mmCIF file of C-alpha atoms and ligand atoms in Angstrom:
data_model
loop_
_atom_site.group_PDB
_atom_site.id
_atom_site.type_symbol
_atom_site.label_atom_id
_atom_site.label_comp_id
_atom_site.label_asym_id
_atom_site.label_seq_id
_atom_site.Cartn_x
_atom_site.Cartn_y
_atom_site.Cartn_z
ATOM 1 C CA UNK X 419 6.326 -7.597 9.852
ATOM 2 C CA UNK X 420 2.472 -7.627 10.146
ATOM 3 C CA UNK X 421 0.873 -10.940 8.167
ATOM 4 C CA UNK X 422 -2.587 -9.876 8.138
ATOM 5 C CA UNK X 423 -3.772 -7.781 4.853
ATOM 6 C CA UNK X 424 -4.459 -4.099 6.184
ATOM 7 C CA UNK X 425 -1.328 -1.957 7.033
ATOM 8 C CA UNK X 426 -1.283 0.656 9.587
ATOM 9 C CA UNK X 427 0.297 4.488 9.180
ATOM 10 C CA UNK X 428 1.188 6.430 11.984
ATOM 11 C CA UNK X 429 0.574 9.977 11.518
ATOM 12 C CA UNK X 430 2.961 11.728 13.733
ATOM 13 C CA UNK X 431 0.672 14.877 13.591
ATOM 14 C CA UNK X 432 -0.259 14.490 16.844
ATOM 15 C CA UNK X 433 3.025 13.014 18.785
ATOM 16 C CA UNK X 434 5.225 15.373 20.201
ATOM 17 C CA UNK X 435 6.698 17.724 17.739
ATOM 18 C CA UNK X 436 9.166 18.868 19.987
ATOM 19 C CA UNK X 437 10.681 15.169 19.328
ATOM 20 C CA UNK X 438 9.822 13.821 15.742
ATOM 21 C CA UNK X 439 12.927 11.422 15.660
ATOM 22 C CA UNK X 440 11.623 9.425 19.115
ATOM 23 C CA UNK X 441 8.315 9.993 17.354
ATOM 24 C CA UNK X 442 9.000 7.807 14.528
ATOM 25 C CA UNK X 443 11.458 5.189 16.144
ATOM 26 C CA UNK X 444 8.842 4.814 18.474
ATOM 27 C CA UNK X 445 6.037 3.899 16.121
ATOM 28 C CA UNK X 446 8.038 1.804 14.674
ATOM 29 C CA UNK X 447 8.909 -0.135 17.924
ATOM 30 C CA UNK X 448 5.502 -0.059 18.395
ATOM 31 C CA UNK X 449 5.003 -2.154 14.921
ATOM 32 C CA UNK X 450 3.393 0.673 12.985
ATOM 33 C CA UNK X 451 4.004 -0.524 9.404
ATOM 34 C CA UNK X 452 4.499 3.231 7.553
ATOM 35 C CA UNK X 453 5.406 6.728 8.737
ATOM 36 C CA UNK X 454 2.556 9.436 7.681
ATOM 37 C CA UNK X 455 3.748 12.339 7.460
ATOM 38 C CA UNK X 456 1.019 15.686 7.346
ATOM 39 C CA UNK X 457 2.615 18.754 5.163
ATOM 40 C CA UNK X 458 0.155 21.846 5.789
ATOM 41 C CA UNK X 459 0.918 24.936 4.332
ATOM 42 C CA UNK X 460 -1.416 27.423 6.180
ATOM 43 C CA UNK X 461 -3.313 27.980 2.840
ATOM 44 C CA UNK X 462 -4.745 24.755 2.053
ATOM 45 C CA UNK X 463 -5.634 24.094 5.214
ATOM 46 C CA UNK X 464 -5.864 26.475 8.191
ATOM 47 C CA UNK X 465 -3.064 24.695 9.987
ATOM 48 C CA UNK X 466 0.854 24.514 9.454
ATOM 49 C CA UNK X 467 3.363 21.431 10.430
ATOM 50 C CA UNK X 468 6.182 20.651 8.445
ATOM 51 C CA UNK X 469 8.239 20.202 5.264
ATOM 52 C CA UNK X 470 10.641 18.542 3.346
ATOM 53 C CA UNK X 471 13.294 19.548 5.654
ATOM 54 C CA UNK X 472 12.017 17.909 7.981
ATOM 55 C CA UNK X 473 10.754 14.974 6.369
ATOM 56 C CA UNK X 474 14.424 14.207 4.740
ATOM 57 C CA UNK X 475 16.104 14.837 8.587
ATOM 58 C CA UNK X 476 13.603 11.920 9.396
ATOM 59 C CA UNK X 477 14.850 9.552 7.145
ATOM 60 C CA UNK X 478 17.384 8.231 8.648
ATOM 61 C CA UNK X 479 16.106 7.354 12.097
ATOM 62 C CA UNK X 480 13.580 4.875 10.517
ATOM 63 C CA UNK X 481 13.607 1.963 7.957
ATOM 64 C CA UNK X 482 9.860 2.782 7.812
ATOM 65 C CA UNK X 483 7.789 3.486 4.358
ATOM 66 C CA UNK X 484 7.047 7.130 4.104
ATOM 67 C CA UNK X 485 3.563 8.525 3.060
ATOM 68 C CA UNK X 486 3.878 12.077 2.803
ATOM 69 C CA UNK X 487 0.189 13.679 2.722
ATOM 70 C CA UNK X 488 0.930 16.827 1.105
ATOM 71 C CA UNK X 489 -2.375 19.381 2.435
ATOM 72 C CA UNK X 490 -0.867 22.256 0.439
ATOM 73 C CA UNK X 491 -1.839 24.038 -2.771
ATOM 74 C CA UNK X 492 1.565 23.414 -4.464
ATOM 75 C CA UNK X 493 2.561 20.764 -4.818
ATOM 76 C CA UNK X 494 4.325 20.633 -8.366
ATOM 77 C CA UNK X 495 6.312 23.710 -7.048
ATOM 78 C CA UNK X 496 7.684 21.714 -3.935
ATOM 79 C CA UNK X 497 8.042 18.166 -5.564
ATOM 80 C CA UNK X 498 11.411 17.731 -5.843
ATOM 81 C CA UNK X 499 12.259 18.538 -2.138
ATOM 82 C CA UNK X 500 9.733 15.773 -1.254
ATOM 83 C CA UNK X 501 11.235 13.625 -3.686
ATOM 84 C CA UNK X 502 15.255 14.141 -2.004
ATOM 85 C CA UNK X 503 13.532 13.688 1.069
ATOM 86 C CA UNK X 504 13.114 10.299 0.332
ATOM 87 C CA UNK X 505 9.384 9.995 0.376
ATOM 88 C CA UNK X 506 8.163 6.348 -0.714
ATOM 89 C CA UNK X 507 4.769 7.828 -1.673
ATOM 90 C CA UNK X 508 3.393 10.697 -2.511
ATOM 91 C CA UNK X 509 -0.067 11.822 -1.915
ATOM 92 C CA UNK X 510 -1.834 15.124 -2.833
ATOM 93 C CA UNK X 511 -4.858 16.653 -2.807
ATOM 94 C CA UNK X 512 -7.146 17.052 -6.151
ATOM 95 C CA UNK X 513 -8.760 19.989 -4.971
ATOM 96 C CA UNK X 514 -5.621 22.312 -5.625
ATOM 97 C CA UNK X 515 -6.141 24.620 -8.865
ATOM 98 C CA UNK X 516 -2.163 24.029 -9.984
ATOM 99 C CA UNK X 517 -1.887 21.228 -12.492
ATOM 100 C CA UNK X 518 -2.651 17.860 -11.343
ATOM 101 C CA UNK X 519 -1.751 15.347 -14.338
ATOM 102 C CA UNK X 520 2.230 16.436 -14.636
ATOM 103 C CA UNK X 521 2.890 15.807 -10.907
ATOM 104 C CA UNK X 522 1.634 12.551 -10.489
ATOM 105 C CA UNK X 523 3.637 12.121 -13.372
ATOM 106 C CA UNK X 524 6.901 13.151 -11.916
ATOM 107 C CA UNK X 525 6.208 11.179 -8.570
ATOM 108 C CA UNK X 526 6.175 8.016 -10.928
ATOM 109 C CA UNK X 527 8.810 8.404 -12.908
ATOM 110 C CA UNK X 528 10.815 9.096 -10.087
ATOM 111 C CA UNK X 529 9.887 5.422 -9.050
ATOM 112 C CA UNK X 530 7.372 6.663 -5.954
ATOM 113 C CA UNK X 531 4.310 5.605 -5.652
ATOM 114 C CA UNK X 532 1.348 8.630 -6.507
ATOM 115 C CA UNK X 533 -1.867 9.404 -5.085
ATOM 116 C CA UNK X 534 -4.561 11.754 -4.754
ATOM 117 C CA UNK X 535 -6.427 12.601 -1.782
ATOM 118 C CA UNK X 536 -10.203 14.048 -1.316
ATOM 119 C CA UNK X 537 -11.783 16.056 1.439
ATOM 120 C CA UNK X 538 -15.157 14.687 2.530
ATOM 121 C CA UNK X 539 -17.096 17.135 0.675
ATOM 122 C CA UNK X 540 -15.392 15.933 -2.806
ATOM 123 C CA UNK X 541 -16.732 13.433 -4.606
ATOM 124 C CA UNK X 542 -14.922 10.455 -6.352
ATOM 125 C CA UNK X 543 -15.277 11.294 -9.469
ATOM 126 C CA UNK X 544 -13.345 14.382 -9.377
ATOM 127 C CA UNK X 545 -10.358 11.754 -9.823
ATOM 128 C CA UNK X 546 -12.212 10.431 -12.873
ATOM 129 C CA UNK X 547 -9.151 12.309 -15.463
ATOM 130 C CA UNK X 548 -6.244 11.111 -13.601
ATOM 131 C CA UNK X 549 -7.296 6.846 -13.313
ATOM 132 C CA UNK X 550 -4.648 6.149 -15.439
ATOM 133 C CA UNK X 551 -1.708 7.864 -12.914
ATOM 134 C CA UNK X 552 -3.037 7.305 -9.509
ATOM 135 C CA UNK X 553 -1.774 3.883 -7.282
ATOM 136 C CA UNK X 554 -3.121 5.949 -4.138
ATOM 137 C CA UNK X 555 -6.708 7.214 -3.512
ATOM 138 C CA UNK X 556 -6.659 8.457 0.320
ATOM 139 C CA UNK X 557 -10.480 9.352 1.098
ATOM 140 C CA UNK X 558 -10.441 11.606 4.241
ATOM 141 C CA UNK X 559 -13.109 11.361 6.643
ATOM 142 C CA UNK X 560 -12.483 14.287 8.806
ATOM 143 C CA UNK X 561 -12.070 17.474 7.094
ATOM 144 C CA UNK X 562 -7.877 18.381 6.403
ATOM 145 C CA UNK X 563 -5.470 20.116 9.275
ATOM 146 C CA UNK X 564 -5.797 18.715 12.384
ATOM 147 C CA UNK X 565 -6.180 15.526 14.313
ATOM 148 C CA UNK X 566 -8.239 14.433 16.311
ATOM 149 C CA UNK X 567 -11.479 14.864 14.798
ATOM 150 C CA UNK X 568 -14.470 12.336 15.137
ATOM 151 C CA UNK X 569 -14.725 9.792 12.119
ATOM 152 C CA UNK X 570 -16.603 10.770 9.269
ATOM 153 C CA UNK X 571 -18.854 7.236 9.191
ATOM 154 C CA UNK X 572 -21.505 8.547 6.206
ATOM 155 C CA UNK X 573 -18.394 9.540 4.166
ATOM 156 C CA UNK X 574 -16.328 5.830 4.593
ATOM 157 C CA UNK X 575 -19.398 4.932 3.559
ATOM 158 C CA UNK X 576 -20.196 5.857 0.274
ATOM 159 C CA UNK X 577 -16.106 5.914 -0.622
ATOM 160 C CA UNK X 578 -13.913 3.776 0.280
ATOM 161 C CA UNK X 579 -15.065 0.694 -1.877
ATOM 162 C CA UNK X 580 -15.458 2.836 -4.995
ATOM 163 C CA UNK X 581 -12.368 3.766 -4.433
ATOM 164 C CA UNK X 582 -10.744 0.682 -5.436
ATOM 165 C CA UNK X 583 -12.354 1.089 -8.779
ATOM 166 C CA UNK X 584 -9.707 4.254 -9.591
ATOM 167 C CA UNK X 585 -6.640 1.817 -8.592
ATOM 168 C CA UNK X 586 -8.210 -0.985 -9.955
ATOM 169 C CA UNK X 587 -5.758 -0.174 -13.570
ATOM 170 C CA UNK X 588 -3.095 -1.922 -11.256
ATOM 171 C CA UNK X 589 -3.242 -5.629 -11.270
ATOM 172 C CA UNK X 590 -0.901 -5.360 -8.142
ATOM 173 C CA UNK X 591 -0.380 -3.443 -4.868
ATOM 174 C CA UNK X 592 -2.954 -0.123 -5.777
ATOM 175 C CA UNK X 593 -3.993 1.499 -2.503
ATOM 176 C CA UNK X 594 -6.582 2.911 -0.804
ATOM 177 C CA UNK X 595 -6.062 4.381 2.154
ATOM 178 C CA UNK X 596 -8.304 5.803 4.872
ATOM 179 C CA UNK X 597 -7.324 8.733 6.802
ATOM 180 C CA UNK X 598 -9.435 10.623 9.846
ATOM 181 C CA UNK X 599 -10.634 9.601 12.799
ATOM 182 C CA UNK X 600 -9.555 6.091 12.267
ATOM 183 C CA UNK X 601 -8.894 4.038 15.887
ATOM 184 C CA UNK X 602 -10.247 1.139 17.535
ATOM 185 C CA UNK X 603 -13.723 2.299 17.018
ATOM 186 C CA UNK X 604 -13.846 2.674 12.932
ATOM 187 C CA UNK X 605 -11.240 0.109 12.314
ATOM 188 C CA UNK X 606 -13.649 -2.955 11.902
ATOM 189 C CA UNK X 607 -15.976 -0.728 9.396
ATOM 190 C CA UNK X 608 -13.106 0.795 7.561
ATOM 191 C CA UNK X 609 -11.744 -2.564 7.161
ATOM 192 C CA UNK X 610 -14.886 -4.054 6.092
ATOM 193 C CA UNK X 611 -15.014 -1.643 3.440
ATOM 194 C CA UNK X 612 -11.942 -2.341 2.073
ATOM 195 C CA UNK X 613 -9.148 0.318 3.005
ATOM 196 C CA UNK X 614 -5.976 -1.280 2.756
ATOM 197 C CA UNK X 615 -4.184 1.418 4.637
ATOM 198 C CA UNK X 616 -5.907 2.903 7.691
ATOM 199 C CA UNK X 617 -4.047 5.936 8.926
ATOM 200 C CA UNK X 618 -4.292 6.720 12.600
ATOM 201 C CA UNK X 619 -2.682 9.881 14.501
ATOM 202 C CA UNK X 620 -4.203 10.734 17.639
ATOM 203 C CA UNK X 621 -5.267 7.380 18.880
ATOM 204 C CA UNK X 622 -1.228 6.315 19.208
ATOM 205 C CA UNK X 623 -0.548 9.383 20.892
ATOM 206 C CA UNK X 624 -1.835 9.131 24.392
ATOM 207 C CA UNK X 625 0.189 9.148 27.027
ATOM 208 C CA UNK X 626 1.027 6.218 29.187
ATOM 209 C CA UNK X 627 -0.365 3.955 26.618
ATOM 210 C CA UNK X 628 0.406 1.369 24.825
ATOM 211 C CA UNK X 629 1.337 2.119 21.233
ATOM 212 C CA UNK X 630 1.900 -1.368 20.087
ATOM 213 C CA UNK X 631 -1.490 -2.820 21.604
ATOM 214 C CA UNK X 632 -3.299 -0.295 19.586
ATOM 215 C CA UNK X 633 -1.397 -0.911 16.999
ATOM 216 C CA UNK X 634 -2.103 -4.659 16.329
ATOM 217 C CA UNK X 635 -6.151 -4.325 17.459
ATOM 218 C CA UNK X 636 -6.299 -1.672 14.738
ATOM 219 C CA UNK X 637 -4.886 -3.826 12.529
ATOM 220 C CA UNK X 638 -6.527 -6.884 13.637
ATOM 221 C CA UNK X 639 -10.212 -5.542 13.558
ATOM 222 C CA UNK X 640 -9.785 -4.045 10.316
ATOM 223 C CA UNK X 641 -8.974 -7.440 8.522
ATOM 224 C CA UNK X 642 -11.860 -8.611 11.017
ATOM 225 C CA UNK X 643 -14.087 -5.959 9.282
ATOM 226 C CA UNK X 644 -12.260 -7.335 5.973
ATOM 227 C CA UNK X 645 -13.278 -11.421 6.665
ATOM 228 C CA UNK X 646 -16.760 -11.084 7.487
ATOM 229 C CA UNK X 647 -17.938 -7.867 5.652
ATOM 230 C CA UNK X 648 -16.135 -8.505 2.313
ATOM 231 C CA UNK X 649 -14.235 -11.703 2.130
ATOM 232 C CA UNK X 650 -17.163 -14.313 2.898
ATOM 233 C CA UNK X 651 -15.761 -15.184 6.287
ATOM 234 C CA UNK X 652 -12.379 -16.006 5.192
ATOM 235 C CA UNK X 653 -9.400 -14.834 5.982
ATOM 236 C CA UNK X 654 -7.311 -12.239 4.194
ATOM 237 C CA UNK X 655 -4.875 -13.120 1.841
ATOM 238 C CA UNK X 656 -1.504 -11.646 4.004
ATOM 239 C CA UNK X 657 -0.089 -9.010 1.780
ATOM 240 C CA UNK X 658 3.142 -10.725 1.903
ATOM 241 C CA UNK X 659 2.062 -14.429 0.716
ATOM 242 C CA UNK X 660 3.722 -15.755 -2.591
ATOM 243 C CA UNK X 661 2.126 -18.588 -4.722
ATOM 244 C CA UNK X 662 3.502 -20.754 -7.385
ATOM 245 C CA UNK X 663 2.088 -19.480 -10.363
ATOM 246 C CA UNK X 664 3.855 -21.707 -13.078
ATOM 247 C CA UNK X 665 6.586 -23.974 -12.774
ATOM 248 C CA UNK X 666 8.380 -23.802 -16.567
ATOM 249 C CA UNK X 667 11.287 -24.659 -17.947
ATOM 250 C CA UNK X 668 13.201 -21.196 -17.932
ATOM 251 C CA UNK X 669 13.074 -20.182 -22.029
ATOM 252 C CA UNK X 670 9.245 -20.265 -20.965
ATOM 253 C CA UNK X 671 9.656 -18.635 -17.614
ATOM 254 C CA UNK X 672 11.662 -15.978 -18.215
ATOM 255 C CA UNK X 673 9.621 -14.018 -20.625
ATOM 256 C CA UNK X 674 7.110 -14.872 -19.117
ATOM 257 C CA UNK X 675 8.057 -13.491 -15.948
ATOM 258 C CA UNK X 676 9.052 -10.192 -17.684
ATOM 259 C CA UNK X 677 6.007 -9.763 -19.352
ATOM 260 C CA UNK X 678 3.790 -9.958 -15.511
ATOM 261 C CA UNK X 679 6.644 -7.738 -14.365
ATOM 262 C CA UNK X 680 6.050 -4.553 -17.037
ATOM 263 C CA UNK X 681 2.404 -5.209 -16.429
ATOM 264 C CA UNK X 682 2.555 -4.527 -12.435
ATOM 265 C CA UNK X 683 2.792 -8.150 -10.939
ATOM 266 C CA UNK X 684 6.148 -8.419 -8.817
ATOM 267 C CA UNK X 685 7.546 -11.687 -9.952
ATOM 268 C CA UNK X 686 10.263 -14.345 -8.583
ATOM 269 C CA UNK X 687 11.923 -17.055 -10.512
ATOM 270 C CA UNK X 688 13.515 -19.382 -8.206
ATOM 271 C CA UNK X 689 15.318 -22.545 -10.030
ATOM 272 C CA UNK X 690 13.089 -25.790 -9.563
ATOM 273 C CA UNK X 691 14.576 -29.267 -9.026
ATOM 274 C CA UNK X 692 12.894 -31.054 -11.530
ATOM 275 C CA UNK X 693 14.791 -32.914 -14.379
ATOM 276 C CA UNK X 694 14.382 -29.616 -17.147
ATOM 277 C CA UNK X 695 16.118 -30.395 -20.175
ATOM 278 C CA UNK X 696 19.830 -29.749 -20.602
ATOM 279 C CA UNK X 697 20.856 -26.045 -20.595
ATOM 280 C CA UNK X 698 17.248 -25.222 -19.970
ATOM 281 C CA UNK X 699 16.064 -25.922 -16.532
ATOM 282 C CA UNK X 700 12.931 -25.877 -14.577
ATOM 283 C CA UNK X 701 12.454 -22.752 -12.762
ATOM 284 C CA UNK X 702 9.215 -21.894 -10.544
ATOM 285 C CA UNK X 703 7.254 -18.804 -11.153
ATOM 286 C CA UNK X 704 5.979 -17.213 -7.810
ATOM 287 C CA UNK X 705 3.665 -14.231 -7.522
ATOM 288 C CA UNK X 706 2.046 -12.519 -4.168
ATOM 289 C CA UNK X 707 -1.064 -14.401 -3.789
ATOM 290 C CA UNK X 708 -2.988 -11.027 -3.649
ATOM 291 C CA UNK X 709 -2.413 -10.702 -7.206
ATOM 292 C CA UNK X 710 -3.302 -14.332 -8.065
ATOM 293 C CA UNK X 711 -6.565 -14.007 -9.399
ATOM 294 C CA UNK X 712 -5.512 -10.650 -11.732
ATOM 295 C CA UNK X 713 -2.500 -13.163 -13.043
ATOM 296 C CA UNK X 714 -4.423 -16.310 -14.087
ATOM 297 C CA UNK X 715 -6.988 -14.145 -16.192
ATOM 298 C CA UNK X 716 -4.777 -12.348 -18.172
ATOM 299 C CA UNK X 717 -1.763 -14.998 -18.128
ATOM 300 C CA UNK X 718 -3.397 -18.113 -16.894
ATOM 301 C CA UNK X 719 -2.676 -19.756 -20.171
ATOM 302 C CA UNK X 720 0.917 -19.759 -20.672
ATOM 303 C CA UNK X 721 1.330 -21.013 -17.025
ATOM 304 C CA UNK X 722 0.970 -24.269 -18.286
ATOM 305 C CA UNK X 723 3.895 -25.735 -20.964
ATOM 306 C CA UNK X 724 4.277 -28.292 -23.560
ATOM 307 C CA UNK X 725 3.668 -31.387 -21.546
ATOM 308 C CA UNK X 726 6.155 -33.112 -22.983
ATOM 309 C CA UNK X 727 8.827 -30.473 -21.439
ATOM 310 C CA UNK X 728 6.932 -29.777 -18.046
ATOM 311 C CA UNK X 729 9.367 -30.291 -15.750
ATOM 312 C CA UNK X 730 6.322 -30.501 -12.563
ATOM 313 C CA UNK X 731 2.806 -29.912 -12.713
ATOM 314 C CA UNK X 732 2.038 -26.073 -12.791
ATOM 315 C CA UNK X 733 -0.353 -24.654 -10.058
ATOM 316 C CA UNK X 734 -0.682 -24.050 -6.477
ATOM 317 C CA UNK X 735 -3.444 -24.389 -3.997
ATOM 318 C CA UNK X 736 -6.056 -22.321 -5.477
ATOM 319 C CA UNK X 737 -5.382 -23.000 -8.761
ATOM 320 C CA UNK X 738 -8.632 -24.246 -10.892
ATOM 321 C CA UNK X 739 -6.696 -25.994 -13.669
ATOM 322 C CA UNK X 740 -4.634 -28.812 -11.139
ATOM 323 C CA UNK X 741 -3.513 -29.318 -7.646
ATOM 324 C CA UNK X 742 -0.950 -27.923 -5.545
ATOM 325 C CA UNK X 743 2.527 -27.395 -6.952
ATOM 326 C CA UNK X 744 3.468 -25.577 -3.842
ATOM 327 C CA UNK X 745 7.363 -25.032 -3.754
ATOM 328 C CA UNK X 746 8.477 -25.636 -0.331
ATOM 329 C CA UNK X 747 7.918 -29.359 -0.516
ATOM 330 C CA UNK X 748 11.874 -29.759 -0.913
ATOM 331 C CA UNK X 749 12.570 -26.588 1.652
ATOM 332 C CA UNK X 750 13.300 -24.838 -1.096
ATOM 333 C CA UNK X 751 10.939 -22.037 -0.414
ATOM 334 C CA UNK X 752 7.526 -21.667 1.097
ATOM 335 C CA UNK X 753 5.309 -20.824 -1.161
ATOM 336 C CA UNK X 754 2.254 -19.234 0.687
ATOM 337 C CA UNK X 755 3.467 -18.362 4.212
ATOM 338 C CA UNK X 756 3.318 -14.978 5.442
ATOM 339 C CA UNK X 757 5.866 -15.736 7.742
ATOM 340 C CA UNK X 758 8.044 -17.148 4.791
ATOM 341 C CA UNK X 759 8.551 -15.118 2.142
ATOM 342 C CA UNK X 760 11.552 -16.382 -0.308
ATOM 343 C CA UNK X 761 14.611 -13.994 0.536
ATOM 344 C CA UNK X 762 14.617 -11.098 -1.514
ATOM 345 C CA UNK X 763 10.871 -11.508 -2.289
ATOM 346 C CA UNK X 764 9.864 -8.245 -1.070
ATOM 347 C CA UNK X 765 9.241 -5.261 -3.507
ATOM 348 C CA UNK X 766 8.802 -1.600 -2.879
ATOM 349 C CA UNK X 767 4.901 -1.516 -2.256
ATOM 350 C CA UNK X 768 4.217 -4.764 -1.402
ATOM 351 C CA UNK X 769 4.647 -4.010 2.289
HETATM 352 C C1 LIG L 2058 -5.571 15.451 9.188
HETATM 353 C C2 LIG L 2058 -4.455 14.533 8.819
HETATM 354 C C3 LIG L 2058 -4.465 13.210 9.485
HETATM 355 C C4 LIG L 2058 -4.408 13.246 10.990
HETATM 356 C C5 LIG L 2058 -5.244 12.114 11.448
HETATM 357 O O1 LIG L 2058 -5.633 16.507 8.290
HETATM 358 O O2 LIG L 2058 -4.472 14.292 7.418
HETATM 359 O O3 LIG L 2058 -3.430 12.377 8.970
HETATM 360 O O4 LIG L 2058 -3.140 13.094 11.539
HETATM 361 O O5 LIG L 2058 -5.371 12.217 12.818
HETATM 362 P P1 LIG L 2058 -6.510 11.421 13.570
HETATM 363 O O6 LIG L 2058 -6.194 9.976 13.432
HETATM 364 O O7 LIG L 2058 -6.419 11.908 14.975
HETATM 365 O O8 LIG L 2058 -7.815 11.793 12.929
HETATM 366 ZN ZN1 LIG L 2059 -3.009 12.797 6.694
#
């Protein structure tokens, strides 16, 4: 599993369609952390690939994410085959004249994750009516149907960092991803502008290379591009760090853990070894670390209990209000490795 903060998504537009299933085991050998998958329908876009069909026979020769990119003017007709398929996300384009609003709905409720893409020409604020139901913006910077395009540099540009604003409703694990001409030569800038998801198609696809090497220097460079254009020189939080958040005794924890969880922050309670009064014991509160800051401004306050029936100080590294409380001290759990996260810690779209 990659550490680092941007994820890569092969796009298997471009591998040999003659052999999708070595296609996708092979990205995934090669460490690609999602599957991409390009649905044209001829109309949309002058080009046709693939469907649902295919998508679903896919399924099972990868544990892979799927991101289906659906370039078609239907969408809403066609959701439910993409849906079976076993898409993990779901990603359209707002340029289509069918409805927009009831489809994103339907990709939600059926616990996906939704998004909206734009062509280069389109401007951001064409999403501006559907904020509220988006946790995917995917900017394209080459124009829709085929790969292999040069990289649209103007149009990352003036984008991808406003396009954080229209996931920005999510206090946890909203998306934007980058799609188009993205390889070893965009990476760095695509990272430094903040895509968290950089698709890439025809640069894995060359034969006689090495798919993993590309792979991990796409990835590296774009959290490069991520440290020094956006992050003051430091590092990127990995996507898959956990912090303590609070360290409770559990009639404090526990609704308080519910309460992050219906607002969008993935939440573990692990039991603490402090003392904890009888029948109510101490119980740590860990949250990814990417969602740290979102946490402690809208829940910062009850992260800290009665002293009196504090079972440990409440906190972790970064924490203004008190040291570390870092879990891990005891083995217990680590509480902000990448490498480390606490079994079962993982949530669908915090990959
Ligand atoms: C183009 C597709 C892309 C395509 C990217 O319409 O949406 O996903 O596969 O290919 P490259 O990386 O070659 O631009
Ligand atoms: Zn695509």
């Amino acid at each position: 599993m990659a550490t680092g903060r941007a994820r890569v998504a092969a796009s298997i537009l471009d591998a040999d369609l003659g052999n999708l299933a070595h296609a996708v085991t092979r990205a995934e050998r090669a460490g690609a952390d999602r599957i991409h998958l390009d649905v044209m329908d001829g109309h949309f876009v002058p080009n046709l690939t693939f469907g649902a069909r295919t998508i679903r026979a896919l399924r099972r020769r990868t544990r892979l994410p799927f991101d289906a990119h659906l370039m078609i003017d239907e969408p809403g007709h066609y959701l439910d085959e993409f849906l079976d398929a076993g898409c993990d996300s779901i990603t359209f384009h707002v340029e289509i004249d069918e409805e927009i609003a009831p489809t994103l709905e339907r990709i939600r409720s059926a616990g996906r994750m939704a998004g909206l893409a734009v062509r280069p020409k389109t401007p951001l604020s064409a999403l501006e009516p559907y904020r509220t139901l988006i946790d995917i913006v995917l900017v394209m910077t080459v124009e829709p149907g085929f790969g292999g395009q040069a990289f649209m540099r103007d149009v990352a540009a003036e984008k991808l960092l406003k396009a954080r604003d229209y996931v920005s409703h999510r206090l946890h694990g909203g998306e934007v991803h980058v799609d188009g001409g993205v390889n070893r030569e965009s990476a760095e800038f695509v990272g430094s502008q903040g895509a968290d998801v950089l698709v890439v198609g025809s640069a894995l696809w060359v034969p006689r290379h090495d798919m993993g090497r590309e792979v991990r220097l796409v990835r590296a460079l774009a959290d490069e591009g991520f440290q020094y254009g956006l992050n003051d020189g430091r590092p990127p939080i990995p996507r898959d760090a956990m912090v303590t958040f609070a360290n409770l005794p559990r009639s404090l924890a526990a609704p308080l853990a519910d309460e992050m969880d219906a607002a969008g922050i993935p939440v573990l309670m692990l039991r603490g070894d402090g003392p904890g009064d009888a029948g109510d014991a101490a119980y740590v509160v860990l949250i990814p670390a990417s969602a740290e800051d979102a946490a402690r401004q809208r829940f910062g306050a009850r992260a800290t209990a009665d002293p009196g029936r504090r079972a440990r100080p409440a906190g972790s590294e970064t924490d203004p209000a008190g040291p570390g409380g870092a879990i891990g001290e005891d083995g217990a759990a680590p509480a902000s490795s990448g490498a480390g996260t606490p079994r079962g810690g993982r949530r669908k779209g915090d990959r």
